[in-house]
PDB file of C-alpha atoms in Angstrom:
ATOM      1  CA  MET A 607     189.103 126.702 149.943  1.00 44.00           C
ATOM      2  CA  ASP A 608     187.779 123.682 148.049  1.00 53.00           C
ATOM      3  CA  ILE A 609     186.696 124.448 144.492  1.00 64.00           C
ATOM      4  CA  PRO A 610     183.789 122.201 143.511  1.00 74.00           C
ATOM      5  CA  SER A 611     184.057 120.187 140.316  1.00 90.00           C
ATOM      6  CA  LEU A 612     181.813 121.010 137.377  1.00 91.00           C
ATOM      7  CA  ARG A 613     179.891 117.821 138.062  1.00 92.00           C
ATOM      8  CA  GLU A 614     179.277 118.862 141.670  1.00 91.00           C
ATOM      9  CA  LEU A 615     178.163 122.324 140.537  1.00 91.00           C
ATOM     10  CA  LEU A 616     175.667 120.715 138.143  1.00 91.00           C
ATOM     11  CA  ARG A 617     174.396 118.406 140.912  1.00 90.00           C
ATOM     12  CA  ARG A 618     173.717 121.477 143.053  1.00 88.00           C
ATOM     13  CA  GLN A 619     171.632 122.975 140.253  1.00 86.00           C
ATOM     14  CA  THR A 620     169.377 119.891 140.240  1.00 85.00           C
ATOM     15  CA  SER A 621     169.242 119.258 144.005  1.00 82.00           C
ATOM     16  CA  GLY A 622     171.336 116.129 143.587  1.00 80.00           C
ATOM     17  CA  LEU A 623     170.097 114.608 140.325  1.00 84.00           C
ATOM     18  CA  ASP A 624     173.139 113.297 138.510  1.00 89.00           C
ATOM     19  CA  MET A 625     173.922 111.714 135.140  1.00 92.00           C
ATOM     20  CA  SER A 626     175.651 108.419 134.573  1.00 94.00           C
ATOM     21  CA  ASP A 627     179.416 108.650 134.118  1.00 94.00           C
ATOM     22  CA  GLU A 628     179.050 107.728 130.448  1.00 95.00           C
ATOM     23  CA  LEU A 629     176.466 110.445 129.789  1.00 96.00           C
ATOM     24  CA  TYR A 630     178.400 113.065 131.755  1.00 94.00           C
ATOM     25  CA  ASP A 631     181.558 112.300 129.774  1.00 95.00           C
ATOM     26  CA  ARG A 632     179.624 112.475 126.513  1.00 96.00           C
ATOM     27  CA  PHE A 633     177.960 115.761 127.504  1.00 96.00           C
ATOM     28  CA  VAL A 634     181.141 117.499 128.633  1.00 95.00           C
ATOM     29  CA  GLY A 635     183.202 115.940 125.836  1.00 95.00           C
ATOM     30  CA  ALA A 636     180.939 117.533 123.211  1.00 97.00           C
ATOM     31  CA  MET A 637     181.469 121.018 124.649  1.00 97.00           C
ATOM     32  CA  THR A 638     183.997 123.701 123.777  1.00 97.00           C
ATOM     33  CA  GLU A 639     185.532 126.072 126.308  1.00 96.00           C
ATOM     34  CA  ILE A 640     185.077 129.828 126.121  1.00 97.00           C
ATOM     35  CA  ARG A 641     186.887 132.350 128.313  1.00 97.00           C
ATOM     36  CA  LEU A 642     185.052 135.649 128.641  1.00 98.00           C
ATOM     37  CA  ARG A 643     186.760 138.874 129.644  1.00 97.00           C
ATOM     38  CA  ASN A 644     184.988 141.412 131.865  1.00 95.00           C
ATOM     39  CA  LYS A 645     181.784 142.701 130.220  1.00 95.00           C
ATOM     40  CA  GLU A 646     182.161 140.372 127.260  1.00 97.00           C
ATOM     41  CA  VAL A 647     178.853 139.339 125.721  1.00 97.00           C
ATOM     42  CA  LEU A 648     178.014 135.636 125.510  1.00 98.00           C
ATOM     43  CA  ILE A 649     174.476 135.942 124.092  1.00 97.00           C
ATOM     44  CA  PRO A 650     173.648 139.362 122.576  1.00 96.00           C
ATOM     45  CA  TYR A 651     170.261 141.093 122.463  1.00 92.00           C
ATOM     46  CA  GLY A 652     168.357 140.556 119.270  1.00 93.00           C
ATOM     47  CA  LYS A 653     170.369 137.560 118.016  1.00 96.00           C
ATOM     48  CA  CYS A 654     169.306 133.943 117.746  1.00 96.00           C
ATOM     49  CA  ASP A 655     171.581 131.681 119.781  1.00 97.00           C
ATOM     50  CA  ALA A 656     170.346 128.112 120.169  1.00 96.00           C
ATOM     51  CA  ASN A 657     173.469 126.818 121.937  1.00 97.00           C
ATOM     52  CA  LEU A 658     173.522 125.661 125.546  1.00 97.00           C
ATOM     53  CA  TYR A 659     176.129 127.058 127.941  1.00 97.00           C
ATOM     54  CA  VAL A 660     177.364 125.820 131.313  1.00 97.00           C
ATOM     55  CA  GLN A 661     179.166 128.275 133.547  1.00 96.00           C
ATOM     56  CA  ARG A 662     182.363 126.936 135.122  1.00 95.00           C
ATOM     57  CA  ASN A 663     183.287 129.962 137.227  1.00 95.00           C
ATOM     58  CA  GLY A 664     182.752 133.696 137.538  1.00 95.00           C
ATOM     59  CA  ILE A 665     179.445 135.544 137.327  1.00 96.00           C
ATOM     60  CA  LEU A 666     177.178 136.041 134.341  1.00 97.00           C
ATOM     61  CA  ARG A 667     174.654 138.860 134.148  1.00 96.00           C
ATOM     62  CA  ALA A 668     171.303 138.709 132.357  1.00 96.00           C
ATOM     63  CA  CYS A 669     170.105 142.126 131.224  1.00 95.00           C
ATOM     64  CA  TYR A 670     167.451 143.536 128.930  1.00 94.00           C
ATOM     65  CA  PHE A 671     166.508 146.842 127.361  1.00 90.00           C
ATOM     66  CA  ASP A 672     163.234 148.299 128.673  1.00 87.00           C
ATOM     67  CA  GLY A 673     162.839 150.756 125.792  1.00 85.00           C
ATOM     68  CA  GLU A 674     164.818 153.503 127.520  1.00 86.00           C
ATOM     69  CA  ASN A 675     167.431 151.885 129.745  1.00 87.00           C
ATOM     70  CA  GLU A 676     169.368 148.692 130.130  1.00 89.00           C
ATOM     71  CA  ARG A 677     168.162 146.784 133.195  1.00 92.00           C
ATOM     72  CA  THR A 678     169.855 143.960 135.034  1.00 93.00           C
ATOM     73  CA  TYR A 679     167.506 141.023 135.534  1.00 92.00           C
ATOM     74  CA  GLY A 680     169.776 138.723 137.518  1.00 91.00           C
ATOM     75  CA  PHE A 681     173.090 136.986 138.013  1.00 94.00           C
ATOM     76  CA  ALA A 682     174.204 133.412 137.395  1.00 93.00           C
ATOM     77  CA  ASP A 683     176.618 131.408 139.513  1.00 90.00           C
ATOM     78  CA  PRO A 684     179.011 128.620 138.510  1.00 94.00           C
ATOM     79  CA  GLY A 685     177.141 125.514 137.419  1.00 92.00           C
ATOM     80  CA  THR A 686     174.295 127.474 135.861  1.00 94.00           C
ATOM     81  CA  VAL A 687     173.007 126.220 132.526  1.00 95.00           C
ATOM     82  CA  THR A 688     172.141 129.123 130.210  1.00 95.00           C
ATOM     83  CA  VAL A 689     170.094 129.145 127.021  1.00 94.00           C
ATOM     84  CA  SER A 690     168.151 131.780 125.118  1.00 95.00           C
ATOM     85  CA  TYR A 691     164.583 130.628 125.767  1.00 91.00           C
ATOM     86  CA  HIS A 692     163.227 132.867 123.017  1.00 92.00           C
ATOM     87  CA  THR A 693     165.440 131.090 120.502  1.00 94.00           C
ATOM     88  CA  HIS A 694     164.896 127.581 121.891  1.00 87.00           C
ATOM     89  CA  PHE A 695     161.142 127.798 122.263  1.00 88.00           C
ATOM     90  CA  ALA A 696     160.063 130.175 119.497  1.00 91.00           C
ATOM     91  CA  GLY A 697     163.053 130.467 117.179  1.00 92.00           C
ATOM     92  CA  ARG A 698     163.134 134.192 117.927  1.00 95.00           C
ATOM     93  CA  PRO A 699     166.031 136.503 118.807  1.00 96.00           C
ATOM     94  CA  SER A 700     167.090 136.714 122.434  1.00 96.00           C
ATOM     95  CA  VAL A 701     165.397 139.302 124.646  1.00 94.00           C
ATOM     96  CA  PHE A 702     168.076 138.971 127.321  1.00 95.00           C
ATOM     97  CA  GLN A 703     171.727 139.725 126.840  1.00 97.00           C
ATOM     98  CA  ILE A 704     174.062 137.458 128.791  1.00 97.00           C
ATOM     99  CA  GLU A 705     177.454 138.954 129.626  1.00 97.00           C
ATOM    100  CA  SER A 706     180.302 138.389 132.045  1.00 97.00           C
ATOM    101  CA  CYS A 707     181.017 140.275 135.247  1.00 95.00           C
ATOM    102  CA  GLY A 708     184.752 139.768 135.438  1.00 93.00           C
ATOM    103  CA  GLU A 709     186.620 136.853 133.865  1.00 95.00           C
ATOM    104  CA  THR A 710     184.259 133.937 133.424  1.00 96.00           C
ATOM    105  CA  ASP A 711     184.720 130.509 131.866  1.00 96.00           C
ATOM    106  CA  VAL A 712     181.828 128.742 130.168  1.00 97.00           C
ATOM    107  CA  LEU A 713     181.390 125.543 128.211  1.00 97.00           C
ATOM    108  CA  LYS A 714     179.355 125.665 124.996  1.00 98.00           C
ATOM    109  CA  LEU A 715     177.267 122.789 123.670  1.00 98.00           C
ATOM    110  CA  ALA A 716     176.349 123.417 120.038  1.00 97.00           C
ATOM    111  CA  LYS A 717     172.644 123.118 119.162  1.00 96.00           C
ATOM    112  CA  ARG A 718     173.260 120.128 116.862  1.00 96.00           C
ATOM    113  CA  ASP A 719     174.999 118.237 119.711  1.00 97.00           C
ATOM    114  CA  LEU A 720     172.248 119.221 122.138  1.00 97.00           C
ATOM    115  CA  ASP A 721     169.615 117.896 119.717  1.00 96.00           C
ATOM    116  CA  VAL A 722     171.457 114.570 119.392  1.00 97.00           C
ATOM    117  CA  LEU A 723     171.656 114.139 123.176  1.00 97.00           C
ATOM    118  CA  LEU A 724     167.978 115.007 123.574  1.00 96.00           C
ATOM    119  CA  ALA A 725     166.941 112.583 120.814  1.00 97.00           C
ATOM    120  CA  GLU A 726     169.121 109.698 121.971  1.00 97.00           C
ATOM    121  CA  SER A 727     169.024 109.918 125.755  1.00 97.00           C
ATOM    122  CA  HIS A 728     165.946 109.873 127.950  1.00 96.00           C
ATOM    123  CA  GLU A 729     168.312 110.319 130.903  1.00 96.00           C
ATOM    124  CA  PHE A 730     169.728 113.541 129.455  1.00 96.00           C
ATOM    125  CA  THR A 731     166.253 114.866 128.601  1.00 96.00           C
ATOM    126  CA  ARG A 732     165.107 114.232 132.175  1.00 95.00           C
ATOM    127  CA  TRP A 733     168.241 115.912 133.547  1.00 95.00           C
ATOM    128  CA  LEU A 734     167.765 119.002 131.359  1.00 95.00           C
ATOM    129  CA  LEU A 735     164.082 119.201 132.329  1.00 94.00           C
ATOM    130  CA  THR A 736     165.169 119.188 135.988  1.00 93.00           C
ATOM    131  CA  ILE A 737     167.630 122.017 135.243  1.00 93.00           C
ATOM    132  CA  HIS A 738     164.813 124.102 133.722  1.00 91.00           C
ATOM    133  CA  GLU A 739     162.459 123.308 136.619  1.00 92.00           C
ATOM    134  CA  ALA A 740     165.161 124.367 139.092  1.00 88.00           C
ATOM    135  CA  GLN A 741     165.634 127.651 137.222  1.00 88.00           C
ATOM    136  CA  CYS A 742     161.893 128.359 137.408  1.00 88.00           C
ATOM    137  CA  TYR A 743     161.982 127.552 141.129  1.00 87.00           C
ATOM    138  CA  PHE A 744     164.941 129.843 141.817  1.00 83.00           C
ATOM    139  CA  ASN A 745     163.292 132.586 139.781  1.00 82.00           C
ATOM    140  CA  GLU A 746     160.298 132.434 142.119  1.00 85.00           C
ATOM    141  CA  ILE A 747     162.568 132.365 145.177  1.00 79.00           C
ATOM    142  CA  LYS A 748     164.357 135.469 143.886  1.00 74.00           C
ATOM    143  CA  HIS A 749     161.082 137.359 143.612  1.00 73.00           C
ATOM    144  CA  VAL A 750     160.082 136.337 147.127  1.00 73.00           C
ATOM    145  CA  SER A 751     163.410 136.823 148.913  1.00 67.00           C
ATOM    146  CA  ILE A 752     164.844 139.839 147.095  1.00 66.00           C
ATOM    147  CA  ASN A 753     161.930 142.247 147.052  1.00 70.00           C
ATOM    148  CA  GLY A 754     160.570 145.231 148.981  1.00 81.00           C
ATOM    149  CA  SER A 755     162.133 148.660 149.092  1.00 89.00           C
ATOM    150  CA  VAL A 756     165.507 149.413 147.531  1.00 90.00           C
ATOM    151  CA  ARG A 757     167.005 149.299 151.013  1.00 92.00           C
ATOM    152  CA  GLU A 758     165.498 145.861 151.715  1.00 89.00           C
ATOM    153  CA  ARG A 759     166.590 144.479 148.337  1.00 88.00           C
ATOM    154  CA  TYR A 760     170.132 145.768 148.821  1.00 92.00           C
ATOM    155  CA  LEU A 761     170.331 144.232 152.301  1.00 91.00           C
ATOM    156  CA  ALA A 762     169.001 140.949 150.858  1.00 86.00           C
ATOM    157  CA  LEU A 763     171.868 141.044 148.336  1.00 88.00           C
ATOM    158  CA  VAL A 764     174.342 141.676 151.166  1.00 90.00           C
ATOM    159  CA  GLU A 765     172.986 138.669 153.055  1.00 89.00           C
ATOM    160  CA  LYS A 766     172.173 136.207 150.269  1.00 86.00           C
ATOM    161  CA  ARG A 767     174.515 137.115 147.378  1.00 87.00           C
ATOM    162  CA  PRO A 768     177.750 138.612 148.803  1.00 90.00           C
ATOM    163  CA  GLU A 769     179.748 137.149 145.882  1.00 91.00           C
ATOM    164  CA  VAL A 770     177.743 139.340 143.510  1.00 91.00           C
ATOM    165  CA  LEU A 771     178.514 142.474 145.510  1.00 91.00           C
ATOM    166  CA  ALA A 772     182.194 141.514 145.613  1.00 90.00           C
ATOM    167  CA  ARG A 773     182.559 140.965 141.851  1.00 91.00           C
ATOM    168  CA  VAL A 774     179.953 143.089 140.090  1.00 92.00           C
ATOM    169  CA  SER A 775     180.341 146.789 139.320  1.00 91.00           C
ATOM    170  CA  PHE A 776     178.494 149.405 141.343  1.00 89.00           C
ATOM    171  CA  LYS A 777     176.667 150.599 138.211  1.00 92.00           C
ATOM    172  CA  VAL A 778     175.358 147.097 137.458  1.00 93.00           C
ATOM    173  CA  ILE A 779     174.190 146.624 141.069  1.00 94.00           C
ATOM    174  CA  ALA A 780     172.305 149.939 140.798  1.00 93.00           C
ATOM    175  CA  SER A 781     170.744 148.707 137.528  1.00 91.00           C
ATOM    176  CA  TYR A 782     169.690 145.468 139.222  1.00 91.00           C
ATOM    177  CA  LEU A 783     168.037 147.427 142.033  1.00 92.00           C
ATOM    178  CA  GLY A 784     166.433 149.843 139.562  1.00 89.00           C
ATOM    179  CA  VAL A 785     168.074 152.998 140.920  1.00 92.00           C
ATOM    180  CA  ALA A 786     170.657 155.528 139.807  1.00 92.00           C
ATOM    181  CA  PRO A 787     174.232 154.884 141.018  1.00 91.00           C
ATOM    182  CA  ASN A 788     174.234 158.098 143.096  1.00 93.00           C
ATOM    183  CA  TYR A 789     171.103 156.904 144.941  1.00 94.00           C
ATOM    184  CA  LEU A 790     172.785 153.591 145.727  1.00 93.00           C
ATOM    185  CA  HIS A 791     175.910 155.414 146.888  1.00 92.00           C
ATOM    186  CA  ALA A 792     173.823 157.506 149.307  1.00 93.00           C
ATOM    187  CA  LEU A 793     172.002 154.391 150.548  1.00 93.00           C
ATOM    188  CA  ARG A 794     175.261 152.540 151.195  1.00 91.00           C
ATOM    189  CA  LYS A 795     176.632 155.541 153.058  1.00 91.00           C
ATOM    190  CA  GLN A 796     173.489 155.681 155.208  1.00 91.00           C
ATOM    191  CA  LEU A 797     173.657 151.933 155.952  1.00 91.00           C
ATOM    192  CA  TRP A 798     177.334 152.234 156.836  1.00 87.00           C
ATOM    193  CA  GLU A 799     176.565 155.080 159.275  1.00 87.00           C
ATOM    194  CA  GLU A 800     173.797 152.982 160.812  1.00 86.00           C
ATOM    195  CA  ARG A 801     176.299 150.080 161.107  1.00 75.00           C
ATOM    196  CA  GLN A 802     174.164 147.799 158.963  1.00 64.00           C
ATOM    197  CA  LEU A 803     177.088 147.208 156.596  1.00 55.00           C
TER     198      LEU A 803
END
């Protein structure tokens, strides 16, 4: 199986918009590598983190605390650019916690280096704007394509995000669907008996 390059993964995030070779080399050259173990936190709840992260491989999970329980908001694939929007926009602590689901490699661009690229390169600013627009778009797609009953949302995951089901714990999948693990277990058993899985 061909493993796409980081550059190709980033192109996919922007529907083909690319950077010049010089800018790409400068961007990636300013980053440091981080290897996360399973369930290791990249951006914690309640902390300010103004860095930018690019996921090389693995799966990242965005979760939040609803006042009573931890809820899974979504999952990020390789090539995803991650920032704490609360910190970037308002200088406030992160509402979401970003953590790994299995071993995951990310690249970190420090805030000071991000600011320099934004100030000096119109091309980079346009590229990053496209990344953020794409994330808003995919957020809307998620709400349209993975909705309905728990059964329908689980089947949508089976169809559209099999890599998540293969790598993410049962408990986290239940959290994402908003159900208790025993409910999800019963649903999977029922779907298996009906030959839908």
